[in-house]
Amino acid sequence: MAPKIDLRVPPCALATEVAAFIGQCEEAGFDGVGILDSQMLERDVFVSMALAVQATSRIRVASAVINPVTRHLSVLASAAKTVAELAPDRVEFWIGRGFSSVQTIGVKPASPRQLRQSVLTLKRLLAGEEVSFNGATSRMRHGDKEVPPIYIAATGPRAIEVAGEVADGVLLQVGIHPMAVEVARQHLEAGAKRAGRNPNDVEMVLCATTIINDDQREAWETARPLCVQRLLEGSHSPYLEAAGIDTGGLEIPRELRELYPDIPHAEDWEKAKRLCSFLPDDLLAQICDTIGLIGTPEHCAMRLRQAEADGIRHLYLMTSETYQFPHREMQAFRETIFPAMASSR
C-alpha cells in the first residue's frame, strides 16, 4: 500500500488564499494537509481549517499543531467541534507542547503530563460529557458521540509514550531513518501496552523535513538551519545516534539562539544559513537524508521509495516555508514524484 502523504501549509495569507492553496494540494494528489498554529506568526488555524474543508471535498485537514497553553481547553474543544461539524470524516486535531506559540509570548510549553490530561479532557468535552474546571462542573452543549481524531505531536520519549496511552495517533519528529523510527516505536508500544491498548490502533505519522530544489546542493544549503536545530535540541540526540550520526566536537555559535522567533521559523533565513555554516558538508548531507526528503525531485522520489520499502505508511512533509506557501514542493510532487511512485508499482 502506498504511504499517505500530507503537506504542511502555513496560514501565511488571507484565509481564503490558504483555502485556495489547499484546494490545489487536493488536485495535486496529497492525502492531507497540516495547517500551522502559531498565533503571532500566522493567521488563525481554526478559521483557516474551516474555509479549507469548505473549499475541498476529499483531502484531510489537520491542525499542526494546537497546544493546551495558549487556549483554554473549553475554547479548544468548541473550536474543534465547530470545524469538525463541517467535514466530520476529514478533520483531525494534532496537539503538542506549543514551541513557537508559547515562545513568542513568554510562557512555558506544555509538559507531557499536561498533554495527557488535555487529550483526555478534550475527548470528554467533545463527547458532551461533564467536566470540572476550577470547581465548576459543566458540559459542552454541542458535544456528541462524533469525536474527531486527536493526535499528539511528540519527539521526546515521555510524550511518545503518552500518545500511546491516550491519543488516536502520534506525529513523530524523529526523522525517517528506520533505526530512529524503531527507537520511537518502542516508546509508543510501551505507552500503549501500559494503558492496555493495542499499539497498532495508534496511527503513526512521521514528520519528514522536505525541501525540493532542482539543484541538490542548494536544497542541502536551504536545510542547514533545520539540521542544526536537531543538534541543539537534546530530544533529537537518540534518533541521530540510532541513525549512526556522530555530531561530537562541533562548536555552535551563540547567535543562533538569538534568531527571531527561533531557528526553524527564522524570519531572516539567509542569516540563519550563515550562522549554520559550521556544519560540515558531508554531515549536512547525512543528516538531510536521515530527517526527510531533501534534494532534487528525483532524489526525493528515490528516498520516498526507500521509506516505503522500510515500512513507512504515513508521512507529513514539513517544508522550510513558514511565511509563504510551499509551491515548489507541491509542484514537484504533482509533476514528478507522484507520477514516479505510481509508475514504479
CSV table of N, CA and C in Angstrom, one decimal, residues 164-303:
chain,number,residue,atom,x,y,z
A,164,GLY,N,0.9,7.0,23.0
A,164,GLY,CA,0.5,5.6,23.0
A,164,GLY,C,-0.6,5.3,24.0
A,165,GLU,N,-0.6,6.0,25.1
A,165,GLU,CA,-1.6,5.8,26.2
A,165,GLU,C,-3.0,6.3,25.8
A,166,VAL,N,-3.1,7.5,25.3
A,166,VAL,CA,-4.4,8.2,25.2
A,166,VAL,C,-4.8,8.7,23.8
A,167,ALA,N,-3.8,8.9,22.9
A,167,ALA,CA,-4.2,9.5,21.6
A,167,ALA,C,-4.6,8.6,20.5
A,168,ASP,N,-5.3,9.1,19.5
A,168,ASP,CA,-5.7,8.3,18.4
A,168,ASP,C,-4.5,8.1,17.4
A,169,GLY,N,-3.6,9.0,17.5
A,169,GLY,CA,-2.4,8.9,16.6
A,169,GLY,C,-1.3,9.7,17.2
A,170,VAL,N,-0.1,9.6,16.6
A,170,VAL,CA,1.1,10.3,17.0
A,170,VAL,C,1.8,10.9,15.8
A,171,LEU,N,2.2,12.1,15.9
A,171,LEU,CA,3.1,12.8,14.9
A,171,LEU,C,4.5,12.8,15.4
A,172,LEU,N,5.4,12.0,14.8
A,172,LEU,CA,6.7,11.8,15.3
A,172,LEU,C,7.7,12.6,14.5
A,173,GLN,N,8.4,13.5,15.2
A,173,GLN,CA,9.5,14.3,14.6
A,173,GLN,C,10.8,13.6,15.0
A,174,VAL,N,11.1,12.5,14.4
A,174,VAL,CA,12.3,11.7,14.7
A,174,VAL,C,13.1,11.4,13.5
A,175,GLY,N,12.6,11.9,12.3
A,175,GLY,CA,13.3,11.6,11.1
A,175,GLY,C,12.7,10.3,10.5
A,176,ILE,N,13.2,9.8,9.4
A,176,ILE,CA,12.7,8.7,8.7
A,176,ILE,C,13.7,7.5,8.6
A,177,HIS,N,14.8,7.6,9.2
A,177,HIS,CA,15.8,6.5,9.2
A,177,HIS,C,15.1,5.3,10.0
A,178,PRO,N,15.2,4.1,9.5
A,178,PRO,CA,14.5,3.0,10.1
A,178,PRO,C,14.9,2.7,11.5
A,179,MET,N,16.2,3.0,11.9
A,179,MET,CA,16.6,2.7,13.2
A,179,MET,C,16.1,3.8,14.2
A,180,ALA,N,16.0,5.0,13.7
A,180,ALA,CA,15.5,6.1,14.5
A,180,ALA,C,14.0,5.9,14.8
A,181,VAL,N,13.3,5.4,13.7
A,181,VAL,CA,11.9,5.1,13.8
A,181,VAL,C,11.6,4.0,14.8
A,182,GLU,N,12.5,3.0,14.8
A,182,GLU,CA,12.3,1.9,15.7
A,182,GLU,C,12.5,2.3,17.2
A,183,VAL,N,13.4,3.2,17.5
A,183,VAL,CA,13.5,3.8,18.8
A,183,VAL,C,12.2,4.4,19.3
A,184,ALA,N,11.6,5.2,18.4
A,184,ALA,CA,10.3,5.9,18.7
A,184,ALA,C,9.2,4.9,18.9
A,185,ARG,N,9.2,3.9,18.0
A,185,ARG,CA,8.2,2.9,18.0
A,185,ARG,C,8.1,2.1,19.3
A,186,GLN,N,9.3,1.8,19.9
A,186,GLN,CA,9.4,1.1,21.2
A,186,GLN,C,8.7,1.9,22.3
A,187,HIS,N,8.9,3.2,22.3
A,187,HIS,CA,8.3,4.1,23.3
A,187,HIS,C,6.8,4.1,23.1
A,188,LEU,N,6.4,4.2,21.8
A,188,LEU,CA,4.9,4.2,21.6
A,188,LEU,C,4.3,2.9,22.1
A,189,GLU,N,4.9,1.8,21.8
A,189,GLU,CA,4.4,0.5,22.2
A,189,GLU,C,4.3,0.4,23.7
A,190,ALA,N,5.4,0.9,24.4
A,190,ALA,CA,5.4,0.9,25.9
A,190,ALA,C,4.2,1.6,26.5
A,191,GLY,N,3.9,2.8,25.9
A,191,GLY,CA,2.8,3.6,26.4
A,191,GLY,C,1.5,2.9,26.2
A,192,ALA,N,1.3,2.4,24.9
A,192,ALA,CA,0.1,1.7,24.6
A,192,ALA,C,-0.2,0.5,25.5
A,193,LYS,N,0.8,-0.3,25.7
A,193,LYS,CA,0.7,-1.5,26.5
A,193,LYS,C,0.4,-1.2,27.9
A,194,ARG,N,1.0,-0.1,28.4
A,194,ARG,CA,0.8,0.3,29.8
A,194,ARG,C,-0.7,0.7,30.0
A,195,ALA,N,-1.3,1.2,29.0
A,195,ALA,CA,-2.7,1.6,29.1
A,195,ALA,C,-3.7,0.5,28.6
A,196,GLY,N,-3.1,-0.7,28.3
A,196,GLY,CA,-4.0,-1.8,27.8
A,196,GLY,C,-4.5,-1.6,26.4
A,197,ARG,N,-3.7,-0.9,25.6
A,197,ARG,CA,-4.2,-0.7,24.2
A,197,ARG,C,-3.3,-1.4,23.3
A,198,ASN,N,-3.8,-1.7,22.1
A,198,ASN,CA,-3.1,-2.3,21.0
A,198,ASN,C,-2.3,-1.2,20.3
A,199,PRO,N,-0.9,-1.3,20.3
A,199,PRO,CA,-0.1,-0.2,19.6
A,199,PRO,C,-0.5,0.0,18.2
A,200,ASN,N,-1.0,-1.0,17.5
A,200,ASN,CA,-1.4,-0.9,16.1
A,200,ASN,C,-2.6,0.0,15.9
A,201,ASP,N,-3.3,0.2,17.0
A,201,ASP,CA,-4.5,1.1,16.9
A,201,ASP,C,-4.1,2.6,16.9
A,202,VAL,N,-2.9,2.9,17.2
A,202,VAL,CA,-2.4,4.3,17.2
A,202,VAL,C,-1.8,4.6,15.9
A,203,GLU,N,-2.4,5.5,15.1
A,203,GLU,CA,-1.8,5.9,13.8
A,203,GLU,C,-0.5,6.6,14.0
A,204,MET,N,0.5,6.1,13.3
A,204,MET,CA,1.8,6.7,13.4
A,204,MET,C,2.2,7.5,12.1
A,205,VAL,N,2.4,8.8,12.3
A,205,VAL,CA,2.7,9.7,11.2
A,205,VAL,C,4.1,10.2,11.4
A,206,LEU,N,5.0,10.1,10.4
A,206,LEU,CA,6.4,10.5,10.5
A,206,LEU,C,6.5,11.9,9.9
A,207,CYS,N,7.1,12.8,10.6
A,207,CYS,CA,7.4,14.1,10.1
A,207,CYS,C,8.7,14.1,9.3
A,208,ALA,N,8.6,14.4,8.0
A,208,ALA,CA,9.7,14.3,7.1
A,208,ALA,C,10.0,15.8,6.6
A,209,THR,N,11.2,16.3,7.1
A,209,THR,CA,11.6,17.6,6.6
A,209,THR,C,11.8,17.5,5.1
A,210,THR,N,11.1,18.4,4.4
A,210,THR,CA,11.1,18.3,2.9
A,210,THR,C,11.4,19.6,2.3
A,211,ILE,N,12.5,19.6,1.5
A,211,ILE,CA,12.9,20.8,0.7
A,211,ILE,C,13.4,20.3,-0.6
A,212,ILE,N,12.7,20.7,-1.7
A,212,ILE,CA,12.9,20.3,-3.0
A,212,ILE,C,13.5,21.4,-3.9
A,213,ASN,N,14.5,21.1,-4.6
A,213,ASN,CA,15.2,22.1,-5.5
A,213,ASN,C,15.8,21.4,-6.6
A,214,ASP,N,15.8,22.0,-7.8
A,214,ASP,CA,16.5,21.3,-9.0
A,214,ASP,C,17.9,21.1,-8.8
A,215,ASP,N,18.5,21.9,-7.8
A,215,ASP,CA,20.0,21.8,-7.5
A,215,ASP,C,20.1,21.1,-6.1
A,216,GLN,N,20.7,19.9,-6.1
A,216,GLN,CA,20.8,19.1,-4.9
A,216,GLN,C,21.5,19.9,-3.8
A,217,ARG,N,22.6,20.5,-4.1
A,217,ARG,CA,23.4,21.2,-3.1
A,217,ARG,C,22.6,22.4,-2.6
A,218,GLU,N,21.9,23.1,-3.4
A,218,GLU,CA,21.1,24.2,-2.9
A,218,GLU,C,20.0,23.7,-2.0
A,219,ALA,N,19.4,22.6,-2.2
A,219,ALA,CA,18.5,22.0,-1.3
A,219,ALA,C,19.1,21.7,0.1
A,220,TRP,N,20.3,21.2,0.1
A,220,TRP,CA,21.0,20.9,1.3
A,220,TRP,C,21.3,22.2,2.1
A,221,GLU,N,21.7,23.2,1.3
A,221,GLU,CA,22.0,24.5,1.9
A,221,GLU,C,20.8,25.1,2.6
A,222,THR,N,19.7,25.0,1.9
A,222,THR,CA,18.4,25.6,2.5
A,222,THR,C,18.1,24.9,3.8
A,223,ALA,N,18.4,23.6,3.9
A,223,ALA,CA,18.1,22.8,5.0
A,223,ALA,C,19.1,23.0,6.2
A,224,ARG,N,20.2,23.7,6.0
A,224,ARG,CA,21.1,23.8,7.1
A,224,ARG,C,20.6,24.2,8.4
A,225,PRO,N,19.8,25.3,8.5
A,225,PRO,CA,19.2,25.6,9.8
A,225,PRO,C,18.4,24.5,10.5
A,226,LEU,N,17.6,23.8,9.7
A,226,LEU,CA,16.8,22.8,10.2
A,226,LEU,C,17.6,21.6,10.7
A,227,CYS,N,18.7,21.3,10.1
A,227,CYS,CA,19.6,20.3,10.5
A,227,CYS,C,20.3,20.7,11.8
A,228,VAL,N,20.8,21.9,11.9
A,228,VAL,CA,21.4,22.4,13.1
A,228,VAL,C,20.5,22.4,14.3
A,229,GLN,N,19.2,22.7,14.0
A,229,GLN,CA,18.2,22.7,15.1
A,229,GLN,C,18.1,21.3,15.8
A,230,ARG,N,18.3,20.3,15.0
A,230,ARG,CA,18.3,18.9,15.5
A,230,ARG,C,19.5,18.7,16.5
A,231,LEU,N,20.6,19.4,16.2
A,231,LEU,CA,21.8,19.3,17.1
A,231,LEU,C,21.6,20.0,18.4
A,232,LEU,N,20.8,21.1,18.3
A,232,LEU,CA,20.6,21.9,19.5
A,232,LEU,C,19.6,21.3,20.5
A,233,GLU,N,18.7,20.6,20.0
A,233,GLU,CA,17.6,20.0,20.9
A,233,GLU,C,18.0,18.6,21.3
A,234,GLY,N,18.3,18.5,22.6
A,234,GLY,CA,18.7,17.2,23.1
A,234,GLY,C,17.8,16.1,22.9
A,235,SER,N,16.5,16.4,22.7
A,235,SER,CA,15.5,15.3,22.5
A,235,SER,C,15.7,14.6,21.2
A,236,HIS,N,16.5,15.2,20.2
A,236,HIS,CA,16.7,14.5,18.9
A,236,HIS,C,17.9,13.6,19.0
A,237,SER,N,18.8,13.8,20.0
A,237,SER,CA,20.0,13.0,20.1
A,237,SER,C,19.9,11.5,19.9
A,238,PRO,N,18.9,10.9,20.6
A,238,PRO,CA,18.8,9.4,20.5
A,238,PRO,C,18.5,8.9,19.1
A,239,TYR,N,17.8,9.8,18.3
A,239,TYR,CA,17.4,9.4,17.0
A,239,TYR,C,18.6,9.6,16.0
A,240,LEU,N,19.3,10.7,16.2
A,240,LEU,CA,20.5,10.9,15.4
A,240,LEU,C,21.5,9.8,15.6
A,241,GLU,N,21.7,9.4,16.9
A,241,GLU,CA,22.7,8.4,17.3
A,241,GLU,C,22.2,7.0,16.7
A,242,ALA,N,20.9,6.7,16.7
A,242,ALA,CA,20.4,5.5,16.2
A,242,ALA,C,20.6,5.4,14.7
A,243,ALA,N,20.6,6.6,14.0
A,243,ALA,CA,20.9,6.6,12.6
A,243,ALA,C,22.4,6.6,12.2
A,244,GLY,N,23.2,6.5,13.3
A,244,GLY,CA,24.7,6.5,13.0
A,244,GLY,C,25.3,7.8,12.8
A,245,ILE,N,24.7,8.9,13.3
A,245,ILE,CA,25.3,10.2,13.1
A,245,ILE,C,26.0,10.7,14.3
A,246,ASP,N,27.3,11.0,14.1
A,246,ASP,CA,28.2,11.5,15.2
A,246,ASP,C,28.4,13.0,15.0
A,247,THR,N,27.9,13.8,16.0
A,247,THR,CA,27.9,15.2,15.9
A,247,THR,C,28.9,15.8,17.0
A,248,GLY,N,29.7,15.0,17.6
A,248,GLY,CA,30.6,15.4,18.6
A,248,GLY,C,31.7,16.4,18.1
A,249,GLY,N,32.0,17.4,19.0
A,249,GLY,CA,33.1,18.3,18.6
A,249,GLY,C,32.7,19.5,17.8
A,250,LEU,N,31.5,19.7,17.5
A,250,LEU,CA,31.0,20.9,16.8
A,250,LEU,C,30.8,22.0,17.7
A,251,GLU,N,31.3,23.2,17.3
A,251,GLU,CA,31.1,24.4,18.1
A,251,GLU,C,30.0,25.2,17.5
A,252,ILE,N,28.9,25.4,18.3
A,252,ILE,CA,27.7,26.0,17.8
A,252,ILE,C,27.7,27.5,18.2
A,253,PRO,N,27.5,28.4,17.2
A,253,PRO,CA,27.5,29.9,17.6
A,253,PRO,C,26.4,30.3,18.5
A,254,ARG,N,26.7,31.1,19.5
A,254,ARG,CA,25.6,31.6,20.4
A,254,ARG,C,24.5,32.4,19.7
A,255,GLU,N,24.9,33.1,18.6
A,255,GLU,CA,24.0,34.0,17.9
A,255,GLU,C,22.8,33.2,17.4
A,256,LEU,N,22.9,31.9,17.2
A,256,LEU,CA,21.8,31.1,16.7
A,256,LEU,C,20.6,31.2,17.6
A,257,ARG,N,20.8,31.3,18.9
A,257,ARG,CA,19.7,31.3,19.8
A,257,ARG,C,19.0,32.6,19.9
A,258,GLU,N,19.6,33.6,19.2
A,258,GLU,CA,19.0,35.0,19.2
A,258,GLU,C,18.1,35.2,17.9
A,259,LEU,N,18.1,34.2,17.0
A,259,LEU,CA,17.2,34.4,15.8
A,259,LEU,C,15.8,34.5,16.2
A,260,TYR,N,15.0,35.4,15.6
A,260,TYR,CA,13.6,35.5,15.9
A,260,TYR,C,12.7,34.8,14.9
A,261,PRO,N,11.7,34.1,15.3
A,261,PRO,CA,11.4,33.8,16.7
A,261,PRO,C,12.2,32.6,17.2
A,262,ASP,N,12.7,31.8,16.3
A,262,ASP,CA,13.6,30.6,16.6
A,262,ASP,C,14.2,30.2,15.3
A,263,ILE,N,15.0,29.1,15.4
A,263,ILE,CA,15.8,28.7,14.2
A,263,ILE,C,14.8,28.2,13.1
A,264,PRO,N,13.9,27.2,13.4
A,264,PRO,CA,13.0,26.7,12.3
A,264,PRO,C,12.1,27.7,11.7
A,265,HIS,N,11.8,28.8,12.4
A,265,HIS,CA,10.9,29.8,11.8
A,265,HIS,C,11.5,31.1,11.6
A,266,ALA,N,12.9,31.1,11.5
A,266,ALA,CA,13.6,32.4,11.4
A,266,ALA,C,13.1,33.2,10.3
A,267,GLU,N,12.9,34.5,10.6
A,267,GLU,CA,12.4,35.4,9.5
A,267,GLU,C,13.5,35.7,8.5
A,268,ASP,N,14.8,35.8,9.0
A,268,ASP,CA,15.9,36.0,8.2
A,268,ASP,C,16.6,34.7,7.9
A,269,TRP,N,16.1,34.0,6.9
A,269,TRP,CA,16.6,32.6,6.6
A,269,TRP,C,18.1,32.6,6.1
A,270,GLU,N,18.5,33.7,5.4
A,270,GLU,CA,19.8,33.8,4.9
A,270,GLU,C,20.8,33.9,6.1
A,271,LYS,N,20.4,34.7,7.1
A,271,LYS,CA,21.3,34.9,8.2
A,271,LYS,C,21.4,33.5,9.0
A,272,ALA,N,20.2,32.8,9.1
A,272,ALA,CA,20.2,31.5,9.7
A,272,ALA,C,21.2,30.6,9.0
A,273,LYS,N,21.2,30.6,7.7
A,273,LYS,CA,22.1,29.7,6.9
A,273,LYS,C,23.5,30.1,7.2
A,274,ARG,N,23.8,31.4,7.3
A,274,ARG,CA,25.2,31.8,7.5
A,274,ARG,C,25.7,31.3,8.9
A,275,LEU,N,24.9,31.5,9.9
A,275,LEU,CA,25.2,31.1,11.2
A,275,LEU,C,25.4,29.6,11.4
A,276,CYS,N,24.8,28.8,10.4
A,276,CYS,CA,24.9,27.4,10.5
A,276,CYS,C,26.0,26.8,9.5
A,277,SER,N,26.8,27.7,9.0
A,277,SER,CA,27.8,27.3,8.1
A,277,SER,C,28.9,26.4,8.7
A,278,PHE,N,28.9,26.3,10.0
A,278,PHE,CA,29.9,25.5,10.7
A,278,PHE,C,29.7,24.0,10.5
A,279,LEU,N,28.5,23.6,10.1
A,279,LEU,CA,28.2,22.2,9.9
A,279,LEU,C,28.9,21.7,8.6
A,280,PRO,N,29.8,20.7,8.7
A,280,PRO,CA,30.5,20.2,7.6
A,280,PRO,C,29.5,19.6,6.5
A,281,ASP,N,29.9,19.8,5.2
A,281,ASP,CA,29.0,19.4,4.1
A,281,ASP,C,28.6,17.9,4.2
A,282,ASP,N,29.6,17.0,4.5
A,282,ASP,CA,29.3,15.6,4.5
A,282,ASP,C,28.3,15.3,5.6
A,283,LEU,N,28.4,15.9,6.7
A,283,LEU,CA,27.5,15.7,7.8
A,283,LEU,C,26.1,16.3,7.5
A,284,LEU,N,26.1,17.4,6.8
A,284,LEU,CA,24.9,18.0,6.4
A,284,LEU,C,24.1,17.1,5.5
A,285,ALA,N,24.8,16.5,4.5
A,285,ALA,CA,24.1,15.6,3.6
A,285,ALA,C,23.6,14.4,4.3
A,286,GLN,N,24.3,13.9,5.3
A,286,GLN,CA,23.9,12.7,6.0
A,286,GLN,C,22.7,13.0,6.9
A,287,ILE,N,22.7,14.1,7.5
A,287,ILE,CA,21.5,14.5,8.4
A,287,ILE,C,20.3,14.7,7.5
A,288,CYS,N,20.5,15.3,6.3
A,288,CYS,CA,19.4,15.6,5.4
A,288,CYS,C,18.6,14.3,5.0
A,289,ASP,N,19.4,13.3,4.7
A,289,ASP,CA,18.8,12.0,4.3
A,289,ASP,C,18.1,11.3,5.5
A,290,THR,N,18.6,11.6,6.7
A,290,THR,CA,18.1,11.0,7.9
A,290,THR,C,16.8,11.6,8.3
A,291,ILE,N,16.6,12.9,8.1
A,291,ILE,CA,15.4,13.6,8.7
A,291,ILE,C,14.3,13.7,7.7
A,292,GLY,N,14.6,13.5,6.4
A,292,GLY,CA,13.5,13.6,5.4
A,292,GLY,C,13.8,13.5,4.0
A,293,LEU,N,13.1,14.3,3.2
A,293,LEU,CA,13.2,14.3,1.7
A,293,LEU,C,13.8,15.6,1.3
A,294,ILE,N,15.1,15.7,1.1
A,294,ILE,CA,15.8,17.0,0.8
A,294,ILE,C,16.7,16.8,-0.4
A,295,GLY,N,16.3,17.4,-1.5
A,295,GLY,CA,17.1,17.3,-2.7
A,295,GLY,C,16.3,17.6,-4.0
A,296,THR,N,16.8,17.0,-5.1
A,296,THR,CA,16.1,17.2,-6.4
A,296,THR,C,14.8,16.3,-6.3
A,297,PRO,N,13.8,16.6,-7.2
A,297,PRO,CA,12.6,15.7,-7.2
A,297,PRO,C,13.0,14.3,-7.4
A,298,GLU,N,14.0,14.0,-8.3
A,298,GLU,CA,14.4,12.6,-8.5
A,298,GLU,C,14.9,12.0,-7.2
A,299,HIS,N,15.8,12.7,-6.5
A,299,HIS,CA,16.4,12.2,-5.3
A,299,HIS,C,15.3,12.0,-4.2
A,300,CYS,N,14.3,12.9,-4.1
A,300,CYS,CA,13.2,12.7,-3.2
A,300,CYS,C,12.3,11.6,-3.5
A,301,ALA,N,12.1,11.3,-4.8
A,301,ALA,CA,11.3,10.2,-5.2
A,301,ALA,C,12.0,8.9,-4.8
A,302,MET,N,13.4,8.8,-5.0
A,302,MET,CA,14.1,7.7,-4.6
A,302,MET,C,14.1,7.5,-3.0
A,303,ARG,N,14.2,8.6,-2.3
A,303,ARG,CA,14.1,8.5,-0.8
A,303,ARG,C,12.7,8.0,-0.4
